[in-house]
Short mmCIF file of C-alpha atoms and ligand atoms in Angstrom, two decimals:
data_model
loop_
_atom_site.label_atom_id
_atom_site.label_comp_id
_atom_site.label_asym_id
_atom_site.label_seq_id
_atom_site.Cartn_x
_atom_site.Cartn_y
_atom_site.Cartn_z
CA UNK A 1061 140.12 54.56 95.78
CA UNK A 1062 137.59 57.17 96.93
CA UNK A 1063 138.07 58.65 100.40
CA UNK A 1064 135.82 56.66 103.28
CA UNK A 1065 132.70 57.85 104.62
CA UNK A 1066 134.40 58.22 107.96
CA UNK A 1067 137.70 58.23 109.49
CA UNK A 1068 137.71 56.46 112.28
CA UNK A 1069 133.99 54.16 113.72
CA UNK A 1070 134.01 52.52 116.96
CA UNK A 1071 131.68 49.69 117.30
CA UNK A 1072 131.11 48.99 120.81
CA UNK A 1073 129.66 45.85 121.02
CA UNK A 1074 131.12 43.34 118.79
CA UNK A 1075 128.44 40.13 118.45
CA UNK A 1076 125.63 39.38 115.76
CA UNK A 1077 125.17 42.94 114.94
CA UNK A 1078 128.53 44.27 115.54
CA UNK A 1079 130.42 42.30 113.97
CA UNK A 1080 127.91 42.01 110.94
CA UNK A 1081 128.62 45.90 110.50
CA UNK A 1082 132.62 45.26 110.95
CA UNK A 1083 132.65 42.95 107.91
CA UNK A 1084 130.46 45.57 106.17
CA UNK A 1085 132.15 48.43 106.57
CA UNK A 1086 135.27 46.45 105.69
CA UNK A 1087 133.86 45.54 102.59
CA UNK A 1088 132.54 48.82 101.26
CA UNK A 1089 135.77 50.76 102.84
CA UNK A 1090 133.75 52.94 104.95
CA UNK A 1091 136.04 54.04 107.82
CA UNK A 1092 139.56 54.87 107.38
CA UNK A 1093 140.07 52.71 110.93
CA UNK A 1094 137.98 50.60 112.56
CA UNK A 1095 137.97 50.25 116.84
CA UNK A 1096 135.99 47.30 118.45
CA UNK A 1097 135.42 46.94 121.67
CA UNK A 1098 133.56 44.44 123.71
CA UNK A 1099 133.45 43.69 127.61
CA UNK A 1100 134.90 40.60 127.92
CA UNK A 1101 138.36 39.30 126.55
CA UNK A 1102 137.03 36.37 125.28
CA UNK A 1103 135.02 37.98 122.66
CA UNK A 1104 137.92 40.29 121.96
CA UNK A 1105 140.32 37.53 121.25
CA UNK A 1106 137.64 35.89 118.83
CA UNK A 1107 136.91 39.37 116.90
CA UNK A 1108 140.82 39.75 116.74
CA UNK A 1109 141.13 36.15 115.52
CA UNK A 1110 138.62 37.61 112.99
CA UNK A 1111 140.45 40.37 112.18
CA UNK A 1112 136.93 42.37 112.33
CA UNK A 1113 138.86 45.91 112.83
CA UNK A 1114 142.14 47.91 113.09
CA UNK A 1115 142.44 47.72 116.88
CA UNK A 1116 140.61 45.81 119.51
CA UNK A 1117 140.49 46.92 123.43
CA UNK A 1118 137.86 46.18 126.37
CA UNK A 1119 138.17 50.08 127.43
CA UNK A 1120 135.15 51.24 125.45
CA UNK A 1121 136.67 54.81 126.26
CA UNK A 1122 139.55 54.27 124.74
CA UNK A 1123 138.04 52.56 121.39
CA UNK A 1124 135.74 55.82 120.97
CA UNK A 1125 138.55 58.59 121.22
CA UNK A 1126 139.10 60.62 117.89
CA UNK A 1127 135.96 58.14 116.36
CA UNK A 1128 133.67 60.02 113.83
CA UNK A 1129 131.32 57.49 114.23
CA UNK A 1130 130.34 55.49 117.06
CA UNK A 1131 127.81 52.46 117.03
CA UNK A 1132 126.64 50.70 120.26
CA UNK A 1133 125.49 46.97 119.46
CA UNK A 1134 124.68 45.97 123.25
CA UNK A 1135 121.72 44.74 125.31
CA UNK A 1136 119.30 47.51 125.26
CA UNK A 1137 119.39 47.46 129.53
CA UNK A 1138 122.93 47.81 129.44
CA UNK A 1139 123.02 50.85 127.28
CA UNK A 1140 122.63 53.27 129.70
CA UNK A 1141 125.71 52.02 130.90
CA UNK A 1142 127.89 52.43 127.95
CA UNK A 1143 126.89 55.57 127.53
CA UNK A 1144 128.07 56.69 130.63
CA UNK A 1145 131.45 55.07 129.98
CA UNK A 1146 132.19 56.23 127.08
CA UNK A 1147 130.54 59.84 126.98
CA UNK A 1148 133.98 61.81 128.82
CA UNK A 1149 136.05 61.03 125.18
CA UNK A 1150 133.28 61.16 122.71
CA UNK A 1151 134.84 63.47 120.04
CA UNK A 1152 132.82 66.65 119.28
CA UNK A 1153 131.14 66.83 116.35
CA UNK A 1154 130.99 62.81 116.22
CA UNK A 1155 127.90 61.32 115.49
CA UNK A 1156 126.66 58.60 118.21
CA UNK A 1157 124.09 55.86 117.34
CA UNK A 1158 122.79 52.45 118.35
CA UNK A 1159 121.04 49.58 116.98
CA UNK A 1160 118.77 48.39 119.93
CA UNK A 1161 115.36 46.87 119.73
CA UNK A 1162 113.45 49.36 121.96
CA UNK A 1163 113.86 52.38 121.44
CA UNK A 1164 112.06 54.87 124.10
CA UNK A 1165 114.07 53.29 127.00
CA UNK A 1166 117.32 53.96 125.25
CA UNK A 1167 116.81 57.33 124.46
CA UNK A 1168 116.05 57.66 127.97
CA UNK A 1169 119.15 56.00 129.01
CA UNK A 1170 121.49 56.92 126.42
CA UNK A 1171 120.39 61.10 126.10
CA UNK A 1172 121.15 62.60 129.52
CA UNK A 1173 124.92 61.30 128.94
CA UNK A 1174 125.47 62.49 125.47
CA UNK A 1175 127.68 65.90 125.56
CA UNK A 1176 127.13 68.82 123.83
CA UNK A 1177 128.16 69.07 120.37
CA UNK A 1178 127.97 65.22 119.67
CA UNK A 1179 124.92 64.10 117.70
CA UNK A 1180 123.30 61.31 119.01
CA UNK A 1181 120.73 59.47 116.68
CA UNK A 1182 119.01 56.46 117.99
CA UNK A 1183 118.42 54.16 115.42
CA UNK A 1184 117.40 50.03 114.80
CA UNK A 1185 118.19 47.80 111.20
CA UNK A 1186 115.32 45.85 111.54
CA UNK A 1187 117.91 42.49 110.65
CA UNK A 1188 119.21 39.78 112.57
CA UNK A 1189 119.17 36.37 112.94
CA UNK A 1190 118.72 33.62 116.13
CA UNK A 1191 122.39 33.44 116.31
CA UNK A 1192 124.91 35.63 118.84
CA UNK A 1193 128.37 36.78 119.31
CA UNK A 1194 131.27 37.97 116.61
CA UNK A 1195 131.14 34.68 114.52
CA UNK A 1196 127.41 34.84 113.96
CA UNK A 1197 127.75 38.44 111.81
CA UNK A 1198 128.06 38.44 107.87
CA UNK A 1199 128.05 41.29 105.69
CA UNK A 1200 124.71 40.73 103.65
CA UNK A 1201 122.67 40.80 106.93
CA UNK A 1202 121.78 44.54 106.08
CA UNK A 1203 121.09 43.61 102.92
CA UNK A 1204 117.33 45.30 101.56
CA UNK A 1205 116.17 45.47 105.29
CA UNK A 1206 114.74 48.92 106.91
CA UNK A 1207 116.85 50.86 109.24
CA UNK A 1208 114.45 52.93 111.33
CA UNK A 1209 115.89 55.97 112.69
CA UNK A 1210 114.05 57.53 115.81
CA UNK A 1211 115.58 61.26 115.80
CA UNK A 1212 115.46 63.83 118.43
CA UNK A 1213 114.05 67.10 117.97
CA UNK A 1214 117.16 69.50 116.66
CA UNK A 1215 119.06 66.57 115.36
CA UNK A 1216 121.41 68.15 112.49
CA UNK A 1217 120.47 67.22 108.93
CA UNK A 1218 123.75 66.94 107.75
CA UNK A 1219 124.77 63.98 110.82
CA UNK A 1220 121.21 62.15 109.74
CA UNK A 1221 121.96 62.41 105.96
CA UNK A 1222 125.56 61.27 106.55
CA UNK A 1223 124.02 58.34 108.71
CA UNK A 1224 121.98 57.45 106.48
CA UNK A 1225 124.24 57.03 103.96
CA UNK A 1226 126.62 54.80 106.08
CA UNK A 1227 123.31 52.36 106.25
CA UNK A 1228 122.69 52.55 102.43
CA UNK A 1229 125.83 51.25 102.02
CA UNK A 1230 125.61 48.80 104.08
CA UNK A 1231 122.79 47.53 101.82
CA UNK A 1232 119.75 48.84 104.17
CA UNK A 1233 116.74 51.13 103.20
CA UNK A 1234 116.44 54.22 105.69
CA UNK A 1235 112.92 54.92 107.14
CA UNK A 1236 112.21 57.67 110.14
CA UNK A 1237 109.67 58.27 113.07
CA UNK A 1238 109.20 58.65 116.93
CA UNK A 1239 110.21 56.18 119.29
CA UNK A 1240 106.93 55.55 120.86
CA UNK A 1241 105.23 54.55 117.17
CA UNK A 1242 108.53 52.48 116.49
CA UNK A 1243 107.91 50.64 120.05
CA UNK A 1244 104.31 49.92 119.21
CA UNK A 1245 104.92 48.68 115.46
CA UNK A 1246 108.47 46.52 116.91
CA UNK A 1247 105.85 44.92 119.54
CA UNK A 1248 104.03 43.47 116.91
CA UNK A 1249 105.86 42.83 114.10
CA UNK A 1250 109.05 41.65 116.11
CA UNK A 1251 108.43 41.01 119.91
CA UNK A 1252 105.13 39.33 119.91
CA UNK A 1253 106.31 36.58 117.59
CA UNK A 1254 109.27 35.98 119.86
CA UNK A 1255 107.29 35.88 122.88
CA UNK A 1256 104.83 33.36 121.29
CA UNK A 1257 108.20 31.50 119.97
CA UNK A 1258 109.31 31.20 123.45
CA UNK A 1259 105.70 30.22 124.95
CA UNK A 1260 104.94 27.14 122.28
CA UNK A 1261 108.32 25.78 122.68
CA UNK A 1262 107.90 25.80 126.41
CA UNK A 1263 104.75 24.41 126.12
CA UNK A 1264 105.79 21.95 124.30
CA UNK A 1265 108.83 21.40 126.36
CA UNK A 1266 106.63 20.78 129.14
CA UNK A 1267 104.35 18.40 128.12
CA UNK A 1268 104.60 15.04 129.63
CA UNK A 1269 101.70 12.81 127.78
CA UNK A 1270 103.64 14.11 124.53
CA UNK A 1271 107.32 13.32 125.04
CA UNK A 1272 109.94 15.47 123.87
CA UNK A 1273 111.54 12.89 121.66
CA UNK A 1274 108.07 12.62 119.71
CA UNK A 1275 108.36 16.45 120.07
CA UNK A 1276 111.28 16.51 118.11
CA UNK A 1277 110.80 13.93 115.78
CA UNK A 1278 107.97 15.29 114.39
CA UNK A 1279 109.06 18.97 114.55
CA UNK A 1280 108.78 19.55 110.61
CA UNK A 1281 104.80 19.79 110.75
CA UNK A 1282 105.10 23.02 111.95
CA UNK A 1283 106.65 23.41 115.22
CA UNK A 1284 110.38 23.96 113.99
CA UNK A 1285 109.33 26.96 112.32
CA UNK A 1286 109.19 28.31 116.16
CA UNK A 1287 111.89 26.61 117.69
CA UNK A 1288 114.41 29.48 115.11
CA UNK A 1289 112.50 32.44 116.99
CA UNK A 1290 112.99 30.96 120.51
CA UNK A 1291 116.39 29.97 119.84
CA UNK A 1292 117.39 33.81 120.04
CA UNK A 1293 119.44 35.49 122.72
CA UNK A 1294 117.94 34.90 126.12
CA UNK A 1295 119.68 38.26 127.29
CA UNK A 1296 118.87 40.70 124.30
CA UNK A 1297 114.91 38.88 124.43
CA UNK A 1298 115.09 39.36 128.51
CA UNK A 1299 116.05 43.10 128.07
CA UNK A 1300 113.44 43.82 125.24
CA UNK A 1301 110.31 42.44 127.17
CA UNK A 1302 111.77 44.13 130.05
CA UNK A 1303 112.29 47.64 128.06
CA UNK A 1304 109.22 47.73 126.12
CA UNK A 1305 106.53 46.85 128.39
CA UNK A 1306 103.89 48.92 127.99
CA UNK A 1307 103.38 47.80 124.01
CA UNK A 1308 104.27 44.27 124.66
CA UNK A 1309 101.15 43.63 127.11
CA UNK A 1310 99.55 46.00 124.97
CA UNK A 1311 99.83 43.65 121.88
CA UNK A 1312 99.62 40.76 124.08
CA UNK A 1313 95.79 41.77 125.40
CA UNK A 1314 95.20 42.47 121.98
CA UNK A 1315 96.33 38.85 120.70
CA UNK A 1316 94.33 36.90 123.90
CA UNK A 1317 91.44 38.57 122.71
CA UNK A 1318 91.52 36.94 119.52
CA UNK A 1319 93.15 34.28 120.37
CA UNK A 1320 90.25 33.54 122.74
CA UNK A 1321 88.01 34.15 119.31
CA UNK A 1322 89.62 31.67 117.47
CA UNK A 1323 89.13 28.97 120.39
CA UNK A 1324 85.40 29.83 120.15
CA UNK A 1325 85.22 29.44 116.69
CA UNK A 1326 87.09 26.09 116.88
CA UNK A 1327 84.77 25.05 120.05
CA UNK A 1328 81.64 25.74 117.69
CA UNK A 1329 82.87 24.23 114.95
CA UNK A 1330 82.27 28.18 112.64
CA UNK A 1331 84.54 26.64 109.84
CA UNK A 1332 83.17 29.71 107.79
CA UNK A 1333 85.21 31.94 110.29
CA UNK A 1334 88.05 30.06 110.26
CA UNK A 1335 88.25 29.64 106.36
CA UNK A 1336 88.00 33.40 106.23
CA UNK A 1337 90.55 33.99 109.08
CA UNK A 1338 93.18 31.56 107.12
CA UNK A 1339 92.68 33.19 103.87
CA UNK A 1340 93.44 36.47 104.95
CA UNK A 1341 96.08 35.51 107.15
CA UNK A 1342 97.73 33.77 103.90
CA UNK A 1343 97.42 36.90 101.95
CA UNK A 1344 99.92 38.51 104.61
CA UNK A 1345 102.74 35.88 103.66
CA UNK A 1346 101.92 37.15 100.09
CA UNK A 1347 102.47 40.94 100.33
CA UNK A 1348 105.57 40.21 102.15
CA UNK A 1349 107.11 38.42 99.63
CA UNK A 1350 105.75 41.24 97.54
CA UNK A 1351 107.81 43.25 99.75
CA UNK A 1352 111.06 41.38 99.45
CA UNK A 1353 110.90 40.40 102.67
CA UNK A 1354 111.23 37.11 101.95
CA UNK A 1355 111.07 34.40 99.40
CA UNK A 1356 108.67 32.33 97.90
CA UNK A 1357 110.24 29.05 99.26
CA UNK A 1358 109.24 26.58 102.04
CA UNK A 1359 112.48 26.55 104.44
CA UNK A 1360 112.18 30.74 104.65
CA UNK A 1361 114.99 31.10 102.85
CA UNK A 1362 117.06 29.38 105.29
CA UNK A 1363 118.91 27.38 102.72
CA UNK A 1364 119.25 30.63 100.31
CA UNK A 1365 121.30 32.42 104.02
CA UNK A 1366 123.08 29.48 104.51
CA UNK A 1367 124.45 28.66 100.57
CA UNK A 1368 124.92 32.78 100.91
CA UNK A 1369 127.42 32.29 103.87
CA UNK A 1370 129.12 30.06 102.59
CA UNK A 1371 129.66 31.99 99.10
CA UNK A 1372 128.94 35.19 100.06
CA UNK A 1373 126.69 35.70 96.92
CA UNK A 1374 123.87 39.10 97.52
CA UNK A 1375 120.28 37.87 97.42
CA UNK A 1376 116.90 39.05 98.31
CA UNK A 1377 116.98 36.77 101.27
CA UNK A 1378 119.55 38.62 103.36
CA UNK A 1379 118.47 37.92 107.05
CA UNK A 1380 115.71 36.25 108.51
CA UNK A 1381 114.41 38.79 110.53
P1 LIG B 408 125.17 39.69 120.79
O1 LIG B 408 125.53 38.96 119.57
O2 LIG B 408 124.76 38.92 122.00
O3 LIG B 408 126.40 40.67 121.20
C1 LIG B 408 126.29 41.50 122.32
C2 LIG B 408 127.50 42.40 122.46
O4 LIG B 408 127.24 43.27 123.58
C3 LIG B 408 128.79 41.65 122.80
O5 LIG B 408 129.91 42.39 122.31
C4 LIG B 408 128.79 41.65 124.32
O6 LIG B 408 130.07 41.63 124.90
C5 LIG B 408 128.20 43.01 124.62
N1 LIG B 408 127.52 43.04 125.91
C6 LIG B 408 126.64 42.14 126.40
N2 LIG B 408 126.21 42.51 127.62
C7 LIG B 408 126.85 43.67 127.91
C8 LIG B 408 126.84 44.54 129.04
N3 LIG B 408 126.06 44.30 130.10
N4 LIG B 408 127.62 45.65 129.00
C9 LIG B 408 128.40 45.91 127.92
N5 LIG B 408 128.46 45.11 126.83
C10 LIG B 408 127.69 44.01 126.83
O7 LIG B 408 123.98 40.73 120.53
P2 LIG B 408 123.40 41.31 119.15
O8 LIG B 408 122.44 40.31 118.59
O9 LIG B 408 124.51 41.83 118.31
O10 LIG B 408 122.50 42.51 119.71
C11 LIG B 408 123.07 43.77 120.03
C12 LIG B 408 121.96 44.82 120.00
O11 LIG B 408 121.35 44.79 118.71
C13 LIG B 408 120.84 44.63 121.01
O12 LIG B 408 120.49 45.87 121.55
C14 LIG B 408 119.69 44.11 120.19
O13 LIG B 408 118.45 44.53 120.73
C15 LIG B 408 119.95 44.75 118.83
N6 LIG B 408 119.43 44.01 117.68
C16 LIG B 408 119.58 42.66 117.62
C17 LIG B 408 119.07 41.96 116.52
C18 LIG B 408 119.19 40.47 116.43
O14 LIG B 408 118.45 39.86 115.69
N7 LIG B 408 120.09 39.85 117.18
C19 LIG B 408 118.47 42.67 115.47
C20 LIG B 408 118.41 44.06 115.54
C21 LIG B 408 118.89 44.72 116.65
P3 LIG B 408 130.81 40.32 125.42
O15 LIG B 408 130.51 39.20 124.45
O16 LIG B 408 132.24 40.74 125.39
O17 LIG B 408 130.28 40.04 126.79
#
């Protein structure tokens, strides 16, 4: 058996992400020893029941001593935090990343802390799914999805290339730029749809001439597709809106304004614009099927994820989003 990419990887922070890279890594062989650690004990029991690593502890310190590799899979507000903790017994020469949302805030929490000699690369797999905690991870979710790294100026080739190559064999494609332009293109292409998620289904939750039972009854004519979205982690969706502000309401104005368009259009009855809005709208689901971002089936590919689980057969339909 060939010799694994790394010794020894901590992965602090053990839920949807975490514990998505633990089977991963355990699959490919890519650390010699794997140390979890989580804040509660409750978690830790469950990864342990899981047998997601070599050693389990809450003491984040303790889980990244000697580790060649560290990955923090947290909240992006509590980041800052960790980073703190477990800065004193980071190993020199180790590389430290993350895999939060936003990524300007935690550079700015997670920088000042890192000590010399330890590279620190900030990066995001742009894979995940509405579900939380160490059950909720599987080792295709990586699978043909984008890692975006957001490097700091100086970072060491040689720590990004051997990064890199962890993620490729986790299954993910690599893809690089600044934090700002990541926050902007995440806002759209990630945290508006959420925020929308969680406005229709409140809506909708609040309407009394409708009731909810009718609601939910008729759910499959479109309003299901947004109850997955805004059925995702209050606390990691909490910390993102709160940690990438300025390109949320950024996006947001942007998406009143033609929101606003559209309710003219329907108010005048300009079918013309709306027949050219939907068409080019539906050519957007096209190229990203084109993409392999998903598949060319109704449910999403929900059924494709869920017969995968259960067999744990690759497919083009590795996550959701
Ligand atoms: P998750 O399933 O909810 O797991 C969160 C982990 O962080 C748990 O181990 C939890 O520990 C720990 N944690 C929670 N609050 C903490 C705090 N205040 N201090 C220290 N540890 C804390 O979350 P996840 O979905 O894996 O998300 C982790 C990170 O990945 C987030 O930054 C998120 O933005 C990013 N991300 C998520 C997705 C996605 O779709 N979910 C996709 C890409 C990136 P306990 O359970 O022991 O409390």
């Amino acid at each position: 058996m060939s010799k694994p990419l790394f010794e020894k990887i901590a992965l602090v922070g053990i839920g949807l992400i975490g514990s998505s890279l633990a089977r991963v890594i355990c699959r490919e062989g890519l650390a010699g020893h794997v140390a979890i650690a989580t804040r509660s004990a409750e978690t830790l029991k469950r990864a342990e029941e899981l047998k997601l690593g070599d050693g389990y502890t809450i003491d984040a310190k303790e889980a990244v001593r000697g580790a060649d590799l560290v990955i923090v899979s947290v909240p992006v507000g509590a980041s800052g935090a960790v980073a703190q903790e477990i800065a004193p017994a980071l190993k020199k020469g180790a590389i430290l990343t993350d895999v939060g949302s936003t990524k300007a805030f935690v550079i700015a929490q997670i920088k000042p802390q890192v000590p010399e000699g330890v590279h620190f690369i900030p990066g995001h797999p742009l894979a995940g799914t509405e579900e939380s905690g160490p059950d909720a991870g599987f080792p295709e979710l990586f699978e043909n999805r984008w890692c975006i790294f957001t490097p700091l100026e100086g970072t060491d080739p040689a720590a990004l290339e051997k990064l890199s190559a962890f993620w490729r064999s986790c299954g993910a494609n690599i893809d690089t730029m600044d934090p700002e332009h990541h926050d902007m293109v995440l806002a759209i292409v990630s945290h508006l749809p959420h925020i929308i998620a969680y406005n229709i289904v409140g809506t909708a939750d609040d309407l009394e001439a409708v009731t909810k039972t009718e609601v939910i009854k008729y759910s499959a004519s479109g309003f299901r597709d947004f109850t997955r979205l805004a059925a995702s982690d209050p606390t990691m969706w909490r910390d993102v809106c709160l940690h990438n502000k300025a390109a949320i309401l950024e996006m947001l104005t942007r998406f009143s304004e033609d929101l606003a368009s559209l309710q003219r259009a329907i108010r005048w009855g300009d079918g013309d614009k709306l027949f050219d809005m939907f068409t080019r709208t539906r050519a957007v689901r096209r190229s990203i099927i084109e993409a392999g971002q998903d598949i060319d089936v109704p449910d999403f590919g929900r059924e494709a994820v869920a017969h995968r689980r259960l067999r744990a057969v690759p497919s083009p339909a590795a996550a959701l989003y």
